[in-house]
mmCIF file of C-alpha atoms in Angstrom:
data_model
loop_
_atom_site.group_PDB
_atom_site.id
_atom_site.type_symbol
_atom_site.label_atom_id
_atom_site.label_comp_id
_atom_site.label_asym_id
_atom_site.label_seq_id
_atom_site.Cartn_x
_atom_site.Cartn_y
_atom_site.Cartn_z
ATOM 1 C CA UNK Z 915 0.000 0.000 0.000
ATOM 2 C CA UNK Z 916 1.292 3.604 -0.271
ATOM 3 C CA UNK Z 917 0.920 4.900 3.219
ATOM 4 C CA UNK Z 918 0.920 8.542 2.043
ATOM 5 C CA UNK Z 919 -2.371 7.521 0.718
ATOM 6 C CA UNK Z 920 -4.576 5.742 3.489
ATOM 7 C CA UNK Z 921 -4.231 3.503 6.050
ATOM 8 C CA UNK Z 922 -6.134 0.132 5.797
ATOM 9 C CA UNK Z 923 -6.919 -1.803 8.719
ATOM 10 C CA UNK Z 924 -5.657 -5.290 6.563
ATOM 11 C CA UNK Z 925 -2.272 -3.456 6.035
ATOM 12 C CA UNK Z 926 -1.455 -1.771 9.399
ATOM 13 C CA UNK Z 927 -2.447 -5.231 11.333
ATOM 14 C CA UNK Z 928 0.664 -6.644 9.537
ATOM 15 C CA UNK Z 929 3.315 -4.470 10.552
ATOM 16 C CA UNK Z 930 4.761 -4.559 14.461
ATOM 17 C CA UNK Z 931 7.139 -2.642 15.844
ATOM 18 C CA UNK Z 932 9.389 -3.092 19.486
ATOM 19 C CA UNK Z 933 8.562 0.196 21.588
ATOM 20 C CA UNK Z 934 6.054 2.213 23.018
ATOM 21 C CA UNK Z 935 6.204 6.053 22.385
ATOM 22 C CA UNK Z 936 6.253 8.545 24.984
ATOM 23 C CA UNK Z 937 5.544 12.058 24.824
ATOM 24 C CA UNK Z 938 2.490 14.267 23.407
ATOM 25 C CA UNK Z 939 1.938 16.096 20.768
ATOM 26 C CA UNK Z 940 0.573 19.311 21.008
ATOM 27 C CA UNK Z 941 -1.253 21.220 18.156
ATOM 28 C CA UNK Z 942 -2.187 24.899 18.115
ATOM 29 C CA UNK Z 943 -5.758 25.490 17.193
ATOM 30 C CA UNK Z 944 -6.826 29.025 15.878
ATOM 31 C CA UNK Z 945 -10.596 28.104 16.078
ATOM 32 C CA UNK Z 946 -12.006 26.540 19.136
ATOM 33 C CA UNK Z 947 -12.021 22.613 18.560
ATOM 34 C CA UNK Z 948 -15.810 21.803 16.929
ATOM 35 C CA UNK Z 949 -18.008 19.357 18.622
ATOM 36 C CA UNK Z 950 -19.446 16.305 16.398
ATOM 37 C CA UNK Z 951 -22.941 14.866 16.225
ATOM 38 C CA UNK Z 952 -23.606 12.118 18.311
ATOM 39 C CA UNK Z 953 -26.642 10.073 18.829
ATOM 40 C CA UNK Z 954 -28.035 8.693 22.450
ATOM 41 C CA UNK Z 955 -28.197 5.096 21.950
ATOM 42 C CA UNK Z 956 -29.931 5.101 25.461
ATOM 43 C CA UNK Z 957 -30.243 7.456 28.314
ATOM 44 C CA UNK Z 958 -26.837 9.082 28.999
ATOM 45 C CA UNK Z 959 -25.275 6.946 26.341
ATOM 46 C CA UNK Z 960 -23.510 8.785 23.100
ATOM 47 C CA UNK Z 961 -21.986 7.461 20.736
ATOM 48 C CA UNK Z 962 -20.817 9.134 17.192
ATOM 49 C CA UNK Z 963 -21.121 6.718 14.009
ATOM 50 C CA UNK Z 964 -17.621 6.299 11.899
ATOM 51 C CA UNK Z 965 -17.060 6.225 8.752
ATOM 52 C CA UNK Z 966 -16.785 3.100 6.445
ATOM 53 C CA UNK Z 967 -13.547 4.077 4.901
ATOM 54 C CA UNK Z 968 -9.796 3.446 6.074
ATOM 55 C CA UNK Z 969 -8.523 6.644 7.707
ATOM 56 C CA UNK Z 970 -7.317 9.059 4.756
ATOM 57 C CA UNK Z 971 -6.626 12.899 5.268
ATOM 58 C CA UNK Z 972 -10.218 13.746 4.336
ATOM 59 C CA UNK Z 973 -11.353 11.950 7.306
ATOM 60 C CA UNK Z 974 -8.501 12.542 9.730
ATOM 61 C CA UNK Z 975 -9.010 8.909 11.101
ATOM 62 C CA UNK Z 976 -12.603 9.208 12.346
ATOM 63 C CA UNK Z 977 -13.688 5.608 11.123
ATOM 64 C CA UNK Z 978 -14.794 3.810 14.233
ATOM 65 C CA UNK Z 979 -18.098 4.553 16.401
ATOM 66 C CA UNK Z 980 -16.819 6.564 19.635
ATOM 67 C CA UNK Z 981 -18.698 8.070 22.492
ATOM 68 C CA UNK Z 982 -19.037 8.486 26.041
ATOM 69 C CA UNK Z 983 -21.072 7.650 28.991
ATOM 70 C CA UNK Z 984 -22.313 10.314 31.490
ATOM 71 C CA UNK Z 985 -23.282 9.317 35.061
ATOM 72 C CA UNK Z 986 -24.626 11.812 37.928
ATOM 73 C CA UNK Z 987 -20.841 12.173 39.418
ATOM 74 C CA UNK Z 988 -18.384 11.577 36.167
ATOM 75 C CA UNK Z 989 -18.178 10.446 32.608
ATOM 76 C CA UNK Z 990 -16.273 7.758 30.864
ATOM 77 C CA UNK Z 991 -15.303 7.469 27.091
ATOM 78 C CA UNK Z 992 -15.503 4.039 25.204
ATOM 79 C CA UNK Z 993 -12.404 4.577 22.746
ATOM 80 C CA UNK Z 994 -11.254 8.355 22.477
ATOM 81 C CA UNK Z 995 -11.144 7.798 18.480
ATOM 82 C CA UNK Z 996 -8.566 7.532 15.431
ATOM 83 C CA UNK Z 997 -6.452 10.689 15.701
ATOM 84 C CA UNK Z 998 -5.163 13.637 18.202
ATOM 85 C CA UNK Z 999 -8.611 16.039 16.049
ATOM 86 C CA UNK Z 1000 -10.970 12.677 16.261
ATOM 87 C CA UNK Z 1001 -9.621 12.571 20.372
ATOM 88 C CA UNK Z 1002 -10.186 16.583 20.932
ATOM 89 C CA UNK Z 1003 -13.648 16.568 19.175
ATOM 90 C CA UNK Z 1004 -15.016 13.678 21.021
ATOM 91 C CA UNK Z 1005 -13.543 15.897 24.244
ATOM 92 C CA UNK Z 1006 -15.409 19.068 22.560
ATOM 93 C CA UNK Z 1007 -18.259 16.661 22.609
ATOM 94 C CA UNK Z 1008 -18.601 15.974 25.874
ATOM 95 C CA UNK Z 1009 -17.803 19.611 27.228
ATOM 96 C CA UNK Z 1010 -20.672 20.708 25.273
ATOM 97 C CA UNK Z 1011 -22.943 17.474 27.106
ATOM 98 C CA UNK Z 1012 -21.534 18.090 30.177
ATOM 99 C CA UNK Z 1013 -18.842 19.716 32.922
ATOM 100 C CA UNK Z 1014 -18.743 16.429 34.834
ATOM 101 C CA UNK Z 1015 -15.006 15.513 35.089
ATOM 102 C CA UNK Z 1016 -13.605 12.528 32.652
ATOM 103 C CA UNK Z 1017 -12.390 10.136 34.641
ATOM 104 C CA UNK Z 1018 -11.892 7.340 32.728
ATOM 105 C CA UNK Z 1019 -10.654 6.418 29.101
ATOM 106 C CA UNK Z 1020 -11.789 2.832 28.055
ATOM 107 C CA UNK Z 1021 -9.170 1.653 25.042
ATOM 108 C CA UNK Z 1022 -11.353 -1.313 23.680
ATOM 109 C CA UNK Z 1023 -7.953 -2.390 22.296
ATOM 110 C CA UNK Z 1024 -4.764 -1.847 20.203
ATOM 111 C CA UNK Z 1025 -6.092 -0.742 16.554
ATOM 112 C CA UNK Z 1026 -5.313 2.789 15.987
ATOM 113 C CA UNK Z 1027 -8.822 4.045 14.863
ATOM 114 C CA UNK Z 1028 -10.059 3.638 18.401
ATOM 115 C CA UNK Z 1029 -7.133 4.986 20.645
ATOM 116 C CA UNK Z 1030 -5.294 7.504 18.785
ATOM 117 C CA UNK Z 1031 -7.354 10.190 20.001
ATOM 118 C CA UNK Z 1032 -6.125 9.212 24.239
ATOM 119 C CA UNK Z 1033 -3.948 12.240 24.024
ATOM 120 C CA UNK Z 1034 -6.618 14.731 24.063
ATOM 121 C CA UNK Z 1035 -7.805 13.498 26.976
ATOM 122 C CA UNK Z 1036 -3.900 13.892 28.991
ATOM 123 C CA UNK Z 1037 -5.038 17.141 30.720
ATOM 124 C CA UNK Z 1038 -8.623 15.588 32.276
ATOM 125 C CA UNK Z 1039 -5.933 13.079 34.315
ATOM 126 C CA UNK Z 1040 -8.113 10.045 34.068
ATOM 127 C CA UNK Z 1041 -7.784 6.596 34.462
ATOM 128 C CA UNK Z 1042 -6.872 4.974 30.633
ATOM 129 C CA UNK Z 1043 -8.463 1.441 30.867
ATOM 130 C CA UNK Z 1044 -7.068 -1.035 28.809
ATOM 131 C CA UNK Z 1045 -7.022 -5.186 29.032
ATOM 132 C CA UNK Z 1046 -4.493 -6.767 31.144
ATOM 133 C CA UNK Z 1047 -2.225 -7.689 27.724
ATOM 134 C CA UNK Z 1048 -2.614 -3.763 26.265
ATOM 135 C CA UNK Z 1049 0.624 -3.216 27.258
ATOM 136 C CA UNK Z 1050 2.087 -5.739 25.937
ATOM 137 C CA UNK Z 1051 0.105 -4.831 22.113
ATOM 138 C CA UNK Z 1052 1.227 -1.560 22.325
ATOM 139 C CA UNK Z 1053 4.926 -2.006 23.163
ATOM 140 C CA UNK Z 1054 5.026 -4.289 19.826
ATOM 141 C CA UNK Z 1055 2.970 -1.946 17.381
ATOM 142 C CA UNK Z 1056 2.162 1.275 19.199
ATOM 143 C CA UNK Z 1057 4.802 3.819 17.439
ATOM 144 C CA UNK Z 1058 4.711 1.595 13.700
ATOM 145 C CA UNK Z 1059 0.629 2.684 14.317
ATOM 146 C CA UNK Z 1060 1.615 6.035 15.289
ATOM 147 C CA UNK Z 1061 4.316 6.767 12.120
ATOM 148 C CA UNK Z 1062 2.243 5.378 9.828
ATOM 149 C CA UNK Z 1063 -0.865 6.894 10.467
ATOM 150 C CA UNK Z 1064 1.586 10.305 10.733
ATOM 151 C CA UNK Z 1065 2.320 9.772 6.749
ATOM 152 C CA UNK Z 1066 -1.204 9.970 6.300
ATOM 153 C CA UNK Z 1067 -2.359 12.923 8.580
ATOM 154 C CA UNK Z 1068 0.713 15.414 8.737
ATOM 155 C CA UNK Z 1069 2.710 15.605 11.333
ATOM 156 C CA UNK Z 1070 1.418 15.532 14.961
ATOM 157 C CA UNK Z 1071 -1.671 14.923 14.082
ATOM 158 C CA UNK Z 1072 -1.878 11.205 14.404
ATOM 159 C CA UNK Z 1073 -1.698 11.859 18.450
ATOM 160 C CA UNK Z 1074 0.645 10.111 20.841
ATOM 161 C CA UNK Z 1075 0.972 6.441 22.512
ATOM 162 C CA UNK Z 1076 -0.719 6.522 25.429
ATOM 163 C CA UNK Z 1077 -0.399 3.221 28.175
ATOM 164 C CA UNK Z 1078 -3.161 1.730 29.908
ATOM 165 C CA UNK Z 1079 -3.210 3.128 33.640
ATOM 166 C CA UNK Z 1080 -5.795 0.930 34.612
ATOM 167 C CA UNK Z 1081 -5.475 -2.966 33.619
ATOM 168 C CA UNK Z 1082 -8.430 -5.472 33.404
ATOM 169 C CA UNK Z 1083 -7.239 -9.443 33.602
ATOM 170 C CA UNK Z 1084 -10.951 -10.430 33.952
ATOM 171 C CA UNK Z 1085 -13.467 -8.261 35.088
ATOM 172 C CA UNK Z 1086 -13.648 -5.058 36.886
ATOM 173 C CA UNK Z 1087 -16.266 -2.286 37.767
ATOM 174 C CA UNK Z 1088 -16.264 1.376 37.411
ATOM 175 C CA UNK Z 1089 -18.445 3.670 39.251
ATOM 176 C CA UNK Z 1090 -19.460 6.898 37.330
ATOM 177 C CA UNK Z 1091 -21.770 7.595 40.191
ATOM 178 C CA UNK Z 1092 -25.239 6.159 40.362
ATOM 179 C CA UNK Z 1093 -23.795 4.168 37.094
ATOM 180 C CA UNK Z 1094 -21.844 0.851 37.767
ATOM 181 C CA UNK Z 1095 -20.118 -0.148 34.516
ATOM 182 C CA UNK Z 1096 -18.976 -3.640 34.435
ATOM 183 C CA UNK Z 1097 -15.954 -4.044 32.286
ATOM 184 C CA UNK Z 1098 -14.917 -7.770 31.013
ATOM 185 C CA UNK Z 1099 -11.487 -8.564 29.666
ATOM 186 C CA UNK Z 1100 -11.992 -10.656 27.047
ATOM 187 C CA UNK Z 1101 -10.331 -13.866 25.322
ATOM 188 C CA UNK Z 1102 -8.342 -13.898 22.383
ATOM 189 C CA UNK Z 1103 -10.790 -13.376 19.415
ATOM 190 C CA UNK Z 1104 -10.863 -9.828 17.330
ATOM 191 C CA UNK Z 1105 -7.385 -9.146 19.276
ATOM 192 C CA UNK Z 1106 -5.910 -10.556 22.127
ATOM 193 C CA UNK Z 1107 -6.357 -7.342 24.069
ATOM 194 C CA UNK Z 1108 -10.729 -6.496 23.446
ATOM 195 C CA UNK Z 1109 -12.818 -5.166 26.524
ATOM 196 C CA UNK Z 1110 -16.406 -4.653 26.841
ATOM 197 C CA UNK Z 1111 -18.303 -2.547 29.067
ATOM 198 C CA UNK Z 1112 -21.817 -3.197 29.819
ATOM 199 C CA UNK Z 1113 -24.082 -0.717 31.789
ATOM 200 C CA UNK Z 1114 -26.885 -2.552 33.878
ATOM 201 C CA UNK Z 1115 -28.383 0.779 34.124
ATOM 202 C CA UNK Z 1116 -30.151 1.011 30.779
ATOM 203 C CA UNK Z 1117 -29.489 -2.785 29.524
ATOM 204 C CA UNK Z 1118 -26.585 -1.612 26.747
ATOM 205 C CA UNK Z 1119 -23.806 -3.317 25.959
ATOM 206 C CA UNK Z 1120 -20.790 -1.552 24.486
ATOM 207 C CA UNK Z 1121 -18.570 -4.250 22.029
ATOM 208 C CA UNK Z 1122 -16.566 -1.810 20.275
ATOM 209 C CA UNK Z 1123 -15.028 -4.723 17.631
ATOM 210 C CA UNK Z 1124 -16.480 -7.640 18.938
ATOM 211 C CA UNK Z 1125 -19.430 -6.389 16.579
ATOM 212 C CA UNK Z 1126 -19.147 -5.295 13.186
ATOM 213 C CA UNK Z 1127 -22.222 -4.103 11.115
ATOM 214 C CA UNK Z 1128 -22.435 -3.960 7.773
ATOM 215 C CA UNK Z 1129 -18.697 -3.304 7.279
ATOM 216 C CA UNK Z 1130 -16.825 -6.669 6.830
ATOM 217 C CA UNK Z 1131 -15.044 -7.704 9.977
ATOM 218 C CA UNK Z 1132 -11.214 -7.844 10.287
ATOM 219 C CA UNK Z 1133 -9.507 -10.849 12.144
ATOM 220 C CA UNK Z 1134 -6.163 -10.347 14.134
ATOM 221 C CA UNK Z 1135 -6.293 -12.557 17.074
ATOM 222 C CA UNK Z 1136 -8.070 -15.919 16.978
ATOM 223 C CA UNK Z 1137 -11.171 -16.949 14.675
ATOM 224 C CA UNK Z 1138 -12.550 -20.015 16.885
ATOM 225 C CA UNK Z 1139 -11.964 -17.503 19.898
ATOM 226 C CA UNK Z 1140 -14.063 -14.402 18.315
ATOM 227 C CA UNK Z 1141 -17.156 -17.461 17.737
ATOM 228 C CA UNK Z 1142 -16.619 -18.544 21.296
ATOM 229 C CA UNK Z 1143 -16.702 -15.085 22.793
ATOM 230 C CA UNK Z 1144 -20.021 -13.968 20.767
ATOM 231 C CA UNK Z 1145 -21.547 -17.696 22.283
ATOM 232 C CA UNK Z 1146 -20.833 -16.215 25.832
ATOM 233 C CA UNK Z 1147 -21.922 -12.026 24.997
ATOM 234 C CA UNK Z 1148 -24.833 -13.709 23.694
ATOM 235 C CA UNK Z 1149 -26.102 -14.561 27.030
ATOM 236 C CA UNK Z 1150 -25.404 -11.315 28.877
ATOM 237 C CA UNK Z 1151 -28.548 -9.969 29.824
ATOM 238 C CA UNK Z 1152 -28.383 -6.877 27.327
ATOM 239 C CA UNK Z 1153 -31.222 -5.403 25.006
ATOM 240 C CA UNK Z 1154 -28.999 -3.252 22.839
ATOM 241 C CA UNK Z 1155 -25.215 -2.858 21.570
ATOM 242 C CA UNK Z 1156 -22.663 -0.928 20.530
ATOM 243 C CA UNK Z 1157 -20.813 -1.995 17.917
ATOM 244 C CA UNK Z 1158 -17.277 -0.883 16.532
ATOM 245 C CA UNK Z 1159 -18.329 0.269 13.325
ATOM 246 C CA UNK Z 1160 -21.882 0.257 11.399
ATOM 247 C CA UNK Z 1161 -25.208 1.798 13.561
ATOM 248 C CA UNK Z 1162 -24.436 3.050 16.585
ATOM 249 C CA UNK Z 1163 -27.052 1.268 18.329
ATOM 250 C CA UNK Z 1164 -28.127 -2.156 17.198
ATOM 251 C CA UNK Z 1165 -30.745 -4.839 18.920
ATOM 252 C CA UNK Z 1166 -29.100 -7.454 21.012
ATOM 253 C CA UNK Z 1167 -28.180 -10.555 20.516
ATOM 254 C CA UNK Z 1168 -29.824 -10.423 16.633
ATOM 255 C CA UNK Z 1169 -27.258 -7.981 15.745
ATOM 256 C CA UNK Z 1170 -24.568 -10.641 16.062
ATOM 257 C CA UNK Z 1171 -26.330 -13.023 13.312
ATOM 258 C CA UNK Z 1172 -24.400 -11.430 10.108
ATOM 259 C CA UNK Z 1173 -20.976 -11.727 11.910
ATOM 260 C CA UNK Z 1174 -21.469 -15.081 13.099
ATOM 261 C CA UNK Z 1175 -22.485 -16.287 10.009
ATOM 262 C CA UNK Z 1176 -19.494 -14.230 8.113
ATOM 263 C CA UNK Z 1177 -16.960 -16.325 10.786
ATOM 264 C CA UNK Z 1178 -19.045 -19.608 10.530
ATOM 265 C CA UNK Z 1179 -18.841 -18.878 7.102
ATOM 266 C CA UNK Z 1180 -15.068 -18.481 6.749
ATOM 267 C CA UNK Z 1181 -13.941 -21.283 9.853
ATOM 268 C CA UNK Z 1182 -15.727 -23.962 6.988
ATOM 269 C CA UNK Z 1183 -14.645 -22.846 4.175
ATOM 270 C CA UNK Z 1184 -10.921 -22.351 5.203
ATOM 271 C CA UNK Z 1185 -11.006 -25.982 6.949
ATOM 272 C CA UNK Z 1186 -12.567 -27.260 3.761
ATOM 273 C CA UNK Z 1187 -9.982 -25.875 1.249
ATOM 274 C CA UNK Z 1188 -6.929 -27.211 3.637
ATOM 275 C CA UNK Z 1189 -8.605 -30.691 3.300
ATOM 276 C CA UNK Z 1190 -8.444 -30.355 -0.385
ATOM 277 C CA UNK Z 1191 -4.493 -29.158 -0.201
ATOM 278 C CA UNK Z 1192 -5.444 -25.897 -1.820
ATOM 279 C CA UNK Z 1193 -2.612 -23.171 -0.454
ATOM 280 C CA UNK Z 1194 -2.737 -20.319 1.556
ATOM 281 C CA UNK Z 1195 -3.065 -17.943 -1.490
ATOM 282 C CA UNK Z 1196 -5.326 -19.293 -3.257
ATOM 283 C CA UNK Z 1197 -7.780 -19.769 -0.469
ATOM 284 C CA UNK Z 1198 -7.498 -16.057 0.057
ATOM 285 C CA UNK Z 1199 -8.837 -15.614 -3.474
ATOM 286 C CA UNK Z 1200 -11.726 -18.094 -2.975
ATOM 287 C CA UNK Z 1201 -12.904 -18.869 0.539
ATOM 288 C CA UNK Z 1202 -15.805 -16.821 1.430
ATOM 289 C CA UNK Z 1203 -16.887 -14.945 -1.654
ATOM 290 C CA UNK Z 1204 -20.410 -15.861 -0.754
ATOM 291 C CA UNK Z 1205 -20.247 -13.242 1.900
ATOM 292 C CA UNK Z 1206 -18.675 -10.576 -0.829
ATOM 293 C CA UNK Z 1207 -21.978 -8.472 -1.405
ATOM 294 C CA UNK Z 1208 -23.442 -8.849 2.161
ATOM 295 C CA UNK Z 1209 -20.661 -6.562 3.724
ATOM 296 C CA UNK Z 1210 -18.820 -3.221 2.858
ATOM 297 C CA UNK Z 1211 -15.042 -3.237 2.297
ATOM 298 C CA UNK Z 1212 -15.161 -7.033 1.496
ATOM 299 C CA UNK Z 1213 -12.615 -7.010 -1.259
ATOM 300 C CA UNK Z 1214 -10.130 -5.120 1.412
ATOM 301 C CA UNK Z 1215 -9.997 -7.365 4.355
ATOM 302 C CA UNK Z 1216 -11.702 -11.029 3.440
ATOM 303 C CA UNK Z 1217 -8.121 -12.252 1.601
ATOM 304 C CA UNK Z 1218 -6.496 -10.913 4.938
ATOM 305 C CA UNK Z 1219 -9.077 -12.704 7.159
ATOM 306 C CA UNK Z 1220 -8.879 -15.908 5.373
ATOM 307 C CA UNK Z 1221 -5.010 -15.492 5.886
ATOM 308 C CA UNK Z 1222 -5.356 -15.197 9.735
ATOM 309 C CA UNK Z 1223 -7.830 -18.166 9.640
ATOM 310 C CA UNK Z 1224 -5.513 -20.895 7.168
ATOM 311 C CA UNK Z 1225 -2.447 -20.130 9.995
ATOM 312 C CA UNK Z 1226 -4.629 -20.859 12.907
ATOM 313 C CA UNK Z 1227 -6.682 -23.938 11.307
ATOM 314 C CA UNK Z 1228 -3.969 -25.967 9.803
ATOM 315 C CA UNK Z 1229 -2.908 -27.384 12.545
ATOM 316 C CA UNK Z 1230 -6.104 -28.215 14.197
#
């Protein structure tokens, strides 16, 4: 790909690097920052709708659905957003909501379109939430994220590394006041470092990419752990979700059907084409077309997915 172009998701999971960058960058703003439009999934629950594209300078990174949760003492943000501008409107956002303090920063996990925008949120001094093995994700392909998504976006404007403050192993619990959040570390499936929150409060869960809908999914952790992990969300007692890109709010479980049936779809297919000895590349071209006009962005990520899916299933 030609990085001064855009960023694709299929491309950027590819590429690792060995540190973690430090350090913020800082950008001077003649105009105060502009707020976006968001839309209340449920009572104190926003959440902004991304873009189906890759990020590109036209839409400074702002692909993945972002938002915010407001309780009667504080407010916590599900994934501060693709960029340092995506980060600082989402803050805008909120400011214009509400003056409750931020006091946490839920990272949903490593992919750049849904923490780049952490370092607009530096000054609030809140908790950053990540799973236990963020750390760990970010140390290998924080700063190749961060340059890369630089050569797209100028200079700056990609927004800095930020580290997890606050780990999650399993499960833990945030208190916004009056609103318990229940946060669940999950199993390797999308990545190996996805959270969820779900608020009891108004029944919603928030899945960031643990649901895609209507854009095709990417896989960069395990394919038979993403399955098993929808089995168990399935039987949360939720009415709505959140997913990581598509409507910002979706029924629940029923949303889940398309992606299950995309996975179940591509788990069969790439177990039936090792059986016949057909090779990795070629399966890429072939496994899964079925699914090519259900989903948008097929033709980018379903060769990548199948890829992921041949290295974990040929040993099975």
């Amino acid at each position: 790909m030609s990085v001064n172009t855009h960023l694709t998701r299929r491309n950027v999971l590819l590429g690792v690097c060995a540190c973690c960058v430090a350090g913020l960058s800082r950008r001077t703003m003649a105009e105060p920052t502009p707020p976006f439009k968001t839309d209340e999934v449920a009572p104190g629950i926003h959440f902004r709708r991304g873009i189906d594209e890759d990020a590109t300078p036209a839409n400074n990174g702002a692909i993945a659905n972002i938002g915010f949760i407001v309780g009667r003492e504080a407010v916590a943000v599900m994934d501060p957003g693709g960029s340092l501008s995506d980060g600082q409107r989402l803050r805008a956002t909120i400011r214009k909501t509400t003056n409750l303090p931020i006091r946490y920063v839920v990272m949903s996990h490593v992919h750049p379109d849904h923490i780049f925008g952490a370092g607009a949120f530096v000054e609030d001094k809140p908790q950053f939430v990540g799973h236990a093995l963020l750390p760990n994700a970010l140390a290998q392909r924080g700063e190749y994220y961060r340059t890369h998504l630089e050569q797209i976006l100028g200079p700056g404007k990609a927004g800095p590394v930020i580290a997890p403050t606050l780990l999650v192993k399993d499960q833990s619990q945030i208190d916004l006041g009056g609103r318990a959040l229940d946060i669940t570390a999950h199993a390797n499936a999308h990545t190996d470092s996805d959270l969820t929150i779900l608020d009891h409060q108004t029944g919603t869960l928030l899945l960031s990419d643990l649901l895609f809908v209507e854009r095709v999914p990417s896989l960069d952790g395990s394919l038979k752990g993403w399955l098993a992990e929808l089995a168990k969300l399935k039987t949360v007692g939720a009415r709505r979700a959140v997913p990581g890109h598509g409507p910002t709010g979706v029924d629940w479980p029923s949303a889940s059907r398309d992606l299950e049936r995309y996975l179940g779809t591509l788990q069969r297919e790439t177990r039936q084409a090792i059986a016949k000895g057909v090779d990795i590349a070629q399966a890429a071209k072939t496994v899964a077309l079925s699914e090519r006009d259900k989903w948008k962005l097929f033709d980018d990520y379903n060769g990548h997915n199948v890829t992921r899916a041949y290295k974990e299933l040929e040993w099975d």
